[in-house]
Amino acid sequence: MLVRNWMQPNPVLIPDDMFVSEARRVLAESNFHALPVVTAGKLRGLVTRQNLLRTAHFVLSTQNPDELNFFVTRLKVKDIMVRNPATVQGSDTMEYCLTKGRELGVAQFPVLEANRVIGIISANEILQLAAQFLGAWEQRSGVTLAPLPMSPGVLGRIADVVEGAGADLQALYPIGSKDILPKGAFVEKRIIVRFHTANVNKIVAALETAGFRVLESVESHRPALSA
């Protein structure tokens, strides 16, 4: 999965000499969590919703008319922006984006292509992606299996058991650690299984009979289609 296919495209770009009060208005009216600061076609910084909220909160908490006047008429984006922000490329993978965000403690990245800002990828898009993977909008039922060695064929066995018990299998997600194992060893991962069924208990029983330990189960029913 490439960043360009999941980012928010065509973000609002602002100059570094824009007043912070105006940037706050622009951000409030947009669906973005950050605004790239671009001057002469080059990315100079990033203004985040957190930057603006923190600045506005400080000014309001002082209850000082001079501070408020400075905020409205003189404080500029270049005074509060994150300079030279970390970026990702549109051709980068989402896995790389997640890893880089975790390592740097960054919740949003400007997305570049040929040194031009083409989008924003943020924690919001990551959450939406996770929701799609887990079928949050489809009201899938599911189970989480206890960690088991990811040997060849294990996912196929799980799929056969679930479908053999009458469920409409939607997805299998192995979730595991990054531990380095001896050569020839198989990493153990929990398996999240998502499916549609009228009887989750039947699926749980079938999995346990097949030797898989079920840590948890969630039952959800798709809304009935209107006639």
Coordinates of C-alpha atoms in Angstrom, one line a residue:
M1 CA 0.0 0.0 0.0
L2 CA 1.5 3.3 -1.1
V3 CA 1.1 6.6 0.8
R4 CA -0.3 8.4 -2.3
N5 CA -3.3 6.1 -2.4
W6 CA -4.3 6.8 1.3
M7 CA -3.2 10.4 1.9
Q8 CA -5.4 13.5 1.9
P9 CA -4.5 15.0 -1.5
N10 CA -4.3 18.6 -2.5
P11 CA -3.8 20.1 0.9
V12 CA -4.2 23.8 1.6
L13 CA -0.8 25.4 1.3
I14 CA -0.1 28.6 3.3
P15 CA 2.8 31.2 3.1
D16 CA 5.0 31.7 6.1
D17 CA 4.0 35.4 6.4
M18 CA 0.3 34.6 6.9
F19 CA -1.1 35.7 10.2
V20 CA -1.6 32.9 12.7
S21 CA -5.2 34.1 13.3
E22 CA -5.9 33.6 9.6
A23 CA -4.2 30.2 9.5
R24 CA -6.4 29.2 12.4
R25 CA -9.5 30.2 10.4
V26 CA -8.2 28.3 7.3
L27 CA -7.5 25.1 9.4
A28 CA -10.9 25.3 11.1
E29 CA -12.7 25.5 7.7
S30 CA -10.7 22.7 6.1
N31 CA -10.7 19.0 6.8
F32 CA -7.0 18.9 7.5
H33 CA -5.1 18.5 10.7
A34 CA -2.1 20.3 9.5
L35 CA -1.2 23.0 6.9
P36 CA 2.1 22.8 4.9
V37 CA 3.9 26.1 4.9
V38 CA 5.3 26.7 1.3
T39 CA 7.3 29.7 0.2
A40 CA 8.6 30.1 -3.4
G41 CA 7.3 26.6 -4.1
K42 CA 9.5 25.0 -1.4
L43 CA 8.2 23.4 1.8
R44 CA 9.4 25.5 4.8
G45 CA 7.4 24.2 7.7
L46 CA 4.2 22.8 9.0
V47 CA 1.5 24.3 11.1
T48 CA -0.6 21.7 13.1
R49 CA -3.9 22.0 14.8
Q50 CA -2.0 21.4 18.1
N51 CA 0.3 24.4 17.4
L52 CA -2.6 26.7 16.8
L53 CA -4.7 25.5 19.8
R54 CA -1.7 25.8 22.1
T55 CA -0.9 29.3 21.0
A56 CA -4.5 30.5 21.1
H57 CA -5.0 28.9 24.6
F58 CA -1.9 30.7 25.9
V59 CA -3.1 34.1 24.6
L60 CA -6.6 33.7 26.0
S61 CA -5.3 32.5 29.3
T62 CA -3.3 35.7 29.9
Q63 CA -6.4 37.8 29.4
N64 CA -4.0 40.5 28.3
P65 CA -5.4 42.9 25.6
D66 CA -1.9 43.5 24.2
E67 CA -1.2 39.8 23.8
L68 CA -4.6 39.3 22.1
N69 CA -3.8 42.2 19.8
F70 CA -0.4 40.8 19.0
F71 CA -2.0 37.4 18.2
V72 CA -4.5 38.9 15.8
T73 CA -2.5 41.5 14.1
R74 CA 1.2 40.6 14.2
L75 CA 1.9 36.9 15.1
K76 CA 2.8 35.1 11.8
V77 CA 2.9 31.4 10.8
K78 CA 6.7 31.5 10.6
D79 CA 6.8 32.3 14.4
I80 CA 5.1 29.1 15.4
M81 CA 5.5 26.6 12.6
V82 CA 7.5 23.4 12.8
R83 CA 10.5 24.1 10.7
N84 CA 11.9 21.6 8.2
P85 CA 9.3 19.0 9.1
A86 CA 9.8 15.3 8.5
T87 CA 8.2 14.2 5.2
V88 CA 7.4 11.1 3.3
Q89 CA 7.2 10.4 -0.5
G90 CA 4.0 9.5 -2.3
S91 CA 5.8 6.3 -3.4
D92 CA 6.7 5.3 0.2
T93 CA 4.7 2.4 1.7
M94 CA 2.2 2.9 4.5
E95 CA 4.4 0.5 6.6
Y96 CA 7.3 2.8 6.2
C97 CA 5.2 5.8 7.1
L98 CA 3.9 4.1 10.3
T99 CA 7.4 3.1 11.3
K100 CA 8.8 6.6 10.7
G101 CA 6.0 8.2 12.6
R102 CA 6.5 5.9 15.6
E103 CA 10.3 6.5 15.6
L104 CA 10.0 10.3 15.3
G105 CA 6.8 10.7 17.4
V106 CA 5.2 12.5 14.5
A107 CA 1.4 12.3 13.9
Q108 CA 1.4 13.8 10.4
F109 CA 3.7 14.1 7.4
P110 CA 3.6 16.3 4.3
V111 CA 3.7 14.1 1.3
L112 CA 6.2 15.0 -1.4
E113 CA 6.6 14.1 -5.1
A114 CA 9.5 15.7 -7.0
N115 CA 9.9 18.1 -4.1
R116 CA 6.3 19.3 -4.4
V117 CA 3.7 18.9 -1.7
I118 CA 1.0 16.7 -3.0
G119 CA -0.8 15.6 0.2
I120 CA -0.9 15.1 4.0
I121 CA -0.9 11.7 5.7
S122 CA -1.9 11.8 9.4
A123 CA -3.0 9.7 12.3
N124 CA -6.5 10.3 11.1
E125 CA -5.9 8.5 7.8
I126 CA -4.2 5.7 9.6
L127 CA -7.2 5.3 11.9
Q128 CA -9.5 5.2 8.9
L129 CA -7.3 2.6 7.3
A130 CA -7.4 0.5 10.4
A131 CA -11.2 0.8 10.6
Q132 CA -11.5 -0.4 7.0
F133 CA -9.2 -3.3 7.7
L134 CA -11.2 -4.3 10.7
G135 CA -14.5 -3.8 8.9
A136 CA -15.8 -1.2 11.3
W137 CA -18.3 0.1 8.8
E138 CA -19.4 -3.4 7.8
Q139 CA -20.3 -4.6 11.3
R140 CA -18.3 -7.8 11.0
S141 CA -18.1 -10.4 13.7
G142 CA -14.8 -11.8 14.7
V143 CA -12.4 -13.6 17.0
T144 CA -8.8 -13.2 18.1
L145 CA -6.8 -16.4 18.3
A146 CA -3.9 -16.9 20.8
P147 CA -0.4 -16.6 19.4
L148 CA 0.6 -19.5 17.3
P149 CA 3.6 -20.3 15.1
M150 CA 3.2 -18.8 11.6
S151 CA 4.2 -22.0 9.8
P152 CA 3.2 -22.6 6.1
G153 CA -0.5 -23.4 5.8
V154 CA -1.7 -22.1 9.2
L155 CA -3.8 -19.3 7.7
G156 CA -5.3 -21.7 5.2
R157 CA -6.3 -24.1 8.1
I158 CA -8.0 -21.2 10.0
A159 CA -9.9 -20.2 6.8
D160 CA -11.0 -23.7 6.2
V161 CA -12.3 -24.1 9.8
V162 CA -14.2 -20.8 9.7
E163 CA -15.8 -21.3 6.3
G164 CA -16.5 -25.0 7.1
A165 CA -18.5 -23.8 10.1
G166 CA -20.7 -21.7 7.8
A167 CA -19.2 -18.2 8.2
D168 CA -18.5 -15.8 5.4
L169 CA -14.8 -15.1 5.9
Q170 CA -13.8 -11.5 5.3
A171 CA -10.2 -11.2 6.5
L172 CA -7.3 -12.7 8.5
Y173 CA -4.8 -10.4 10.2
P174 CA -1.7 -11.9 11.8
I175 CA -0.4 -9.5 14.5
G176 CA 3.0 -10.3 16.0
S177 CA 6.2 -9.0 17.4
K178 CA 9.4 -7.9 15.6
D179 CA 11.6 -10.3 17.7
I180 CA 14.5 -11.9 15.8
L181 CA 14.2 -15.6 15.9
P182 CA 16.8 -18.4 15.3
K183 CA 17.0 -19.6 11.7
G184 CA 14.2 -22.0 10.9
A185 CA 12.0 -20.9 13.7
F186 CA 8.5 -19.5 13.1
V187 CA 7.4 -16.2 14.8
E188 CA 4.3 -16.6 16.9
K189 CA 1.4 -14.2 16.1
R190 CA -2.1 -13.5 17.3
I191 CA -4.6 -13.9 14.4
I192 CA -7.5 -11.6 14.1
V193 CA -10.3 -13.2 12.1
R194 CA -13.2 -11.2 10.7
F195 CA -16.3 -12.8 9.2
H196 CA -20.1 -12.6 8.8
T197 CA -22.2 -15.2 10.6
A198 CA -25.4 -15.6 12.5
N199 CA -23.8 -17.6 15.2
V200 CA -20.4 -16.6 16.5
N201 CA -20.4 -19.3 19.2
K202 CA -20.5 -22.0 16.5
I203 CA -17.4 -20.5 14.9
V204 CA -15.6 -20.3 18.3
A205 CA -16.5 -24.0 19.0
A206 CA -15.2 -25.1 15.6
L207 CA -11.9 -23.2 16.0
E208 CA -11.3 -24.6 19.5
T209 CA -12.2 -28.1 18.3
A210 CA -9.5 -27.7 15.6
G211 CA -7.0 -26.8 18.3
F212 CA -6.9 -23.0 18.1
R213 CA -7.3 -21.1 21.4
V214 CA -9.8 -18.2 21.1
L215 CA -8.8 -15.2 23.3
E216 CA -11.9 -13.1 22.5
S217 CA -14.9 -13.0 20.3
V218 CA -17.1 -10.2 19.0
E219 CA -20.6 -10.6 17.6
S220 CA -22.0 -8.0 15.3
H221 CA -24.9 -8.2 12.8
R222 CA -25.2 -6.5 9.5
P223 CA -28.3 -4.2 9.3
A224 CA -31.2 -5.8 7.5
L225 CA -31.6 -4.6 3.9
S226 CA -34.8 -2.5 3.4
A227 CA -37.3 -4.0 1.0

